[in-house]
mmCIF file of C-alpha atoms and ligand atoms in Angstrom:
data_model
loop_
_atom_site.group_PDB
_atom_site.id
_atom_site.type_symbol
_atom_site.label_atom_id
_atom_site.label_comp_id
_atom_site.label_asym_id
_atom_site.label_seq_id
_atom_site.Cartn_x
_atom_site.Cartn_y
_atom_site.Cartn_z
ATOM 1 C CA MET A 1 -11.664 25.812 44.003
ATOM 2 C CA THR A 2 -13.133 22.861 42.896
ATOM 3 C CA LYS A 3 -16.901 23.959 42.682
ATOM 4 C CA GLU A 4 -15.482 27.488 41.992
ATOM 5 C CA LEU A 5 -14.334 26.401 38.265
ATOM 6 C CA VAL A 6 -17.377 24.633 37.821
ATOM 7 C CA PHE A 7 -19.942 27.522 39.240
ATOM 8 C CA ASN A 8 -18.090 30.086 37.421
ATOM 9 C CA ALA A 9 -18.683 28.119 34.189
ATOM 10 C CA LEU A 10 -22.477 28.026 35.188
ATOM 11 C CA ASN A 11 -22.418 32.014 35.684
ATOM 12 C CA GLU A 12 -20.834 32.160 32.205
ATOM 13 C CA GLN A 13 -23.475 29.835 30.846
ATOM 14 C CA VAL A 14 -26.232 32.122 32.381
ATOM 15 C CA GLY A 15 -25.036 35.095 30.646
ATOM 16 C CA SER A 16 -24.875 32.668 26.838
ATOM 17 C CA GLU A 17 -28.443 31.655 28.152
ATOM 18 C CA LEU A 18 -28.923 35.038 28.072
ATOM 19 C CA SER A 19 -27.491 36.469 25.161
ATOM 20 C CA ALA A 20 -29.569 33.815 22.860
ATOM 21 C CA TRP A 21 -32.592 35.274 24.768
ATOM 22 C CA TYR A 22 -31.301 38.656 23.192
ATOM 23 C CA SER A 23 -30.185 37.476 19.725
ATOM 24 C CA TYR A 24 -33.654 35.592 18.661
ATOM 25 C CA LEU A 25 -35.033 38.452 20.167
ATOM 26 C CA GLY A 26 -33.177 40.984 17.788
ATOM 27 C CA MET A 27 -34.127 38.221 14.945
ATOM 28 C CA SER A 28 -38.185 38.267 16.031
ATOM 29 C CA ALA A 29 -37.271 42.456 15.849
ATOM 30 C CA TRP A 30 -36.552 41.727 12.393
ATOM 31 C CA CYS A 31 -39.055 38.897 10.834
ATOM 32 C CA SER A 32 -41.936 41.304 12.674
ATOM 33 C CA SER A 33 -40.111 44.231 10.712
ATOM 34 C CA GLN A 34 -41.000 42.434 7.587
ATOM 35 C CA GLN A 35 -44.267 41.393 8.623
ATOM 36 C CA LEU A 36 -43.148 37.624 8.898
ATOM 37 C CA ASN A 37 -45.489 37.757 12.240
ATOM 38 C CA GLY A 38 -45.371 33.971 12.557
ATOM 39 C CA SER A 39 -41.483 34.056 12.541
ATOM 40 C CA ALA A 40 -41.252 36.800 14.374
ATOM 41 C CA ARG A 41 -43.749 34.649 17.744
ATOM 42 C CA TRP A 42 -42.026 31.456 16.974
ATOM 43 C CA LEU A 43 -38.421 33.273 17.321
ATOM 44 C CA ARG A 44 -39.815 35.396 20.459
ATOM 45 C CA ALA A 45 -41.347 31.903 22.202
ATOM 46 C CA GLN A 46 -37.342 30.641 21.375
ATOM 47 C CA ALA A 47 -36.466 33.693 23.364
ATOM 48 C CA GLN A 48 -38.663 33.078 26.108
ATOM 49 C CA GLU A 49 -37.173 29.072 26.039
ATOM 50 C CA GLU A 50 -34.209 30.900 26.315
ATOM 51 C CA TYR A 51 -34.394 33.112 29.484
ATOM 52 C CA THR A 52 -36.217 29.729 31.111
ATOM 53 C CA HIS A 53 -32.997 27.989 30.744
ATOM 54 C CA ALA A 54 -30.953 31.233 32.118
ATOM 55 C CA MET A 55 -33.400 31.203 35.366
ATOM 56 C CA LYS A 56 -33.023 27.228 35.188
ATOM 57 C CA LEU A 57 -29.648 27.755 36.066
ATOM 58 C CA TYR A 58 -29.148 31.138 37.667
ATOM 59 C CA ASP A 59 -31.983 29.068 40.509
ATOM 60 C CA PHE A 60 -29.409 26.059 40.131
ATOM 61 C CA LEU A 61 -26.654 28.569 41.538
ATOM 62 C CA VAL A 62 -28.875 29.937 44.247
ATOM 63 C CA GLU A 63 -29.860 26.548 45.122
ATOM 64 C CA ARG A 64 -25.983 25.451 46.149
ATOM 65 C CA ASN A 65 -25.431 28.846 47.950
ATOM 66 C CA ALA A 66 -22.620 29.531 44.459
ATOM 67 C CA PRO A 67 -22.190 33.318 43.702
ATOM 68 C CA VAL A 68 -24.233 34.711 41.024
ATOM 69 C CA GLN A 69 -22.319 36.898 38.937
ATOM 70 C CA LEU A 70 -24.183 38.172 36.502
ATOM 71 C CA LYS A 71 -22.732 39.495 33.220
ATOM 72 C CA GLN A 72 -22.668 41.740 30.294
ATOM 73 C CA ILE A 73 -24.888 41.022 27.303
ATOM 74 C CA GLU A 74 -24.180 42.554 23.717
ATOM 75 C CA PRO A 75 -26.234 44.010 21.789
ATOM 76 C CA PRO A 76 -27.990 40.904 19.677
ATOM 77 C CA GLN A 77 -27.503 41.558 15.411
ATOM 78 C CA ALA A 78 -30.180 43.518 14.505
ATOM 79 C CA GLU A 79 -30.393 43.294 10.200
ATOM 80 C CA PHE A 80 -30.959 40.013 8.100
ATOM 81 C CA GLU A 81 -29.815 39.577 4.324
ATOM 82 C CA SER A 82 -33.348 37.308 4.451
ATOM 83 C CA ILE A 83 -35.341 34.751 6.370
ATOM 84 C CA VAL A 84 -32.545 32.152 5.571
ATOM 85 C CA GLU A 85 -30.259 33.964 6.878
ATOM 86 C CA ILE A 86 -32.080 34.319 10.647
ATOM 87 C CA PHE A 87 -32.699 30.250 10.305
ATOM 88 C CA HIS A 88 -29.148 29.782 9.398
ATOM 89 C CA ALA A 89 -28.133 32.058 12.356
ATOM 90 C CA ALA A 90 -30.238 30.370 14.938
ATOM 91 C CA LEU A 91 -28.575 26.847 13.911
ATOM 92 C CA LYS A 92 -25.003 28.226 14.425
ATOM 93 C CA GLN A 93 -26.338 29.869 17.752
ATOM 94 C CA GLU A 94 -27.429 26.190 18.756
ATOM 95 C CA GLU A 95 -24.761 24.289 17.368
ATOM 96 C CA GLU A 96 -22.177 26.613 19.156
ATOM 97 C CA ASN A 97 -24.375 26.062 22.705
ATOM 98 C CA THR A 98 -24.345 22.446 22.463
ATOM 99 C CA GLN A 99 -20.634 23.232 22.312
ATOM 100 C CA ARG A 100 -20.111 25.369 25.574
ATOM 101 C CA ILE A 101 -22.643 22.940 27.520
ATOM 102 C CA ASP A 102 -20.636 20.066 26.525
ATOM 103 C CA ALA A 103 -17.247 21.497 27.771
ATOM 104 C CA ILE A 104 -18.946 22.603 31.075
ATOM 105 C CA PHE A 105 -20.468 18.532 31.681
ATOM 106 C CA GLN A 106 -16.712 17.359 30.932
ATOM 107 C CA MET A 107 -15.725 20.201 33.128
ATOM 108 C CA ALA A 108 -17.722 18.878 36.334
ATOM 109 C CA LEU A 109 -17.344 15.486 35.460
ATOM 110 C CA ASP A 110 -12.888 16.095 35.716
ATOM 111 C CA GLN A 111 -14.054 18.260 38.920
ATOM 112 C CA ARG A 112 -16.328 15.167 40.287
ATOM 113 C CA ALA A 113 -19.000 18.364 40.275
ATOM 114 C CA PHE A 114 -22.249 15.622 40.686
ATOM 115 C CA ALA A 115 -24.344 18.059 41.402
ATOM 116 C CA SER A 116 -23.622 20.076 38.464
ATOM 117 C CA LEU A 117 -23.404 17.154 36.339
ATOM 118 C CA VAL A 118 -26.811 15.923 36.945
ATOM 119 C CA GLU A 119 -28.558 19.753 36.479
ATOM 120 C CA LEU A 120 -26.145 20.057 33.424
ATOM 121 C CA GLN A 121 -28.085 16.417 31.845
ATOM 122 C CA TRP A 122 -30.910 18.151 31.352
ATOM 123 C CA PHE A 123 -28.828 20.502 29.404
ATOM 124 C CA ILE A 124 -27.919 17.757 27.080
ATOM 125 C CA THR A 125 -30.701 16.488 26.770
ATOM 126 C CA GLU A 126 -32.627 19.842 25.254
ATOM 127 C CA GLN A 127 -29.410 20.321 22.993
ATOM 128 C CA VAL A 128 -30.299 17.929 21.193
ATOM 129 C CA GLU A 129 -33.845 18.860 21.119
ATOM 130 C CA GLU A 130 -32.596 22.557 19.995
ATOM 131 C CA GLU A 131 -30.106 21.725 17.501
ATOM 132 C CA LYS A 132 -32.824 18.989 15.458
ATOM 133 C CA THR A 133 -35.254 21.958 15.592
ATOM 134 C CA ALA A 134 -33.063 24.314 14.480
ATOM 135 C CA ARG A 135 -31.539 21.660 11.056
ATOM 136 C CA GLU A 136 -35.163 21.433 10.654
ATOM 137 C CA ASN A 137 -36.526 24.992 10.483
ATOM 138 C CA LEU A 138 -32.997 25.500 8.474
ATOM 139 C CA ALA A 139 -33.431 22.892 6.080
ATOM 140 C CA LYS A 140 -37.485 23.999 5.156
ATOM 141 C CA VAL A 141 -36.926 27.251 4.809
ATOM 142 C CA LYS A 142 -34.000 26.713 2.362
ATOM 143 C CA MET A 143 -36.080 24.512 0.134
ATOM 144 C CA VAL A 144 -39.225 27.219 -0.201
ATOM 145 C CA SER A 145 -36.741 30.542 -0.417
ATOM 146 C CA GLN A 146 -37.525 31.065 -4.245
ATOM 147 C CA ASP A 147 -41.475 30.733 -3.606
ATOM 148 C CA PRO A 148 -43.116 33.243 -2.412
ATOM 149 C CA ALA A 149 -46.486 31.981 -1.188
ATOM 150 C CA ALA A 150 -44.394 28.711 0.137
ATOM 151 C CA ILE A 151 -42.224 31.378 2.157
ATOM 152 C CA LEU A 152 -46.158 32.069 3.279
ATOM 153 C CA GLU A 153 -46.521 28.780 4.422
ATOM 154 C CA PHE A 154 -43.772 28.386 6.067
ATOM 155 C CA ASP A 155 -44.223 31.478 8.061
ATOM 156 C CA ARG A 156 -47.885 30.468 9.030
ATOM 157 C CA VAL A 157 -47.017 27.267 10.307
ATOM 158 C CA LEU A 158 -44.199 28.441 12.202
ATOM 159 C CA GLY A 159 -46.796 30.938 13.646
ATOM 160 C CA GLU A 160 -48.513 28.601 15.676
ATOM 161 C CA ARG A 161 -46.040 28.136 18.152
ATOM 162 C CA ASP A 162 -47.529 28.872 21.607
ATOM 163 C CA LEU A 163 -45.969 31.958 23.516
ATOM 164 C CA VAL A 164 -45.217 30.649 27.032
ATOM 165 C CA LEU A 165 -45.454 34.282 28.809
ATOM 166 C CA ASP A 166 -47.700 36.258 25.891
ATOM 167 C CA THR A 167 -47.365 40.045 26.844
ATOM 168 C CA SER A 168 -48.402 41.297 23.282
ATOM 169 C CA PRO A 169 -51.398 43.613 22.448
ATOM 170 C CA ALA A 170 -54.530 41.264 21.392
HETATM 171 FE FE1 FEO B 201 -30.440 27.656 25.879
HETATM 172 FE FE2 FEO B 201 -31.534 26.935 22.619
HETATM 173 O O1 FEO B 201 -30.903 26.422 24.056
#
């Protein structure tokens, strides 16, 4: 029972990470439609990162011989008012993810699920970085939001991010 509770929560978290993947992809698609191609690239790379988070947990479940229960993923938000709304949504998403990870960590602690605790420690560290980056992006885009030239520069800088798995046309 102890293990089941934590494994169920980890299965839910696989779904949450995949929802984040889909959500960032939706944001990327909106940016592409606005010709904000640097932001689209950054958000697509972020989506790929979320996919790796999901698979890290998936692999852990498999290694622990735990049942894998894949969840349904809802369609993400497709329309946005502005690039500021995108990065506002990104920060909110990361803050909510941190809360979910913290809750599972607490559960694993209560259940003395030590292997899961070690696995989740990586995610706690990762969320510190994820929130920091999201907060910086939002602060910067808010600063330049009234200046089209500055928005273009913000977009150009974001476009310098590497894609982990670049399947886009050359
Ligand atoms: Fe999977 Fe953005 O944290």
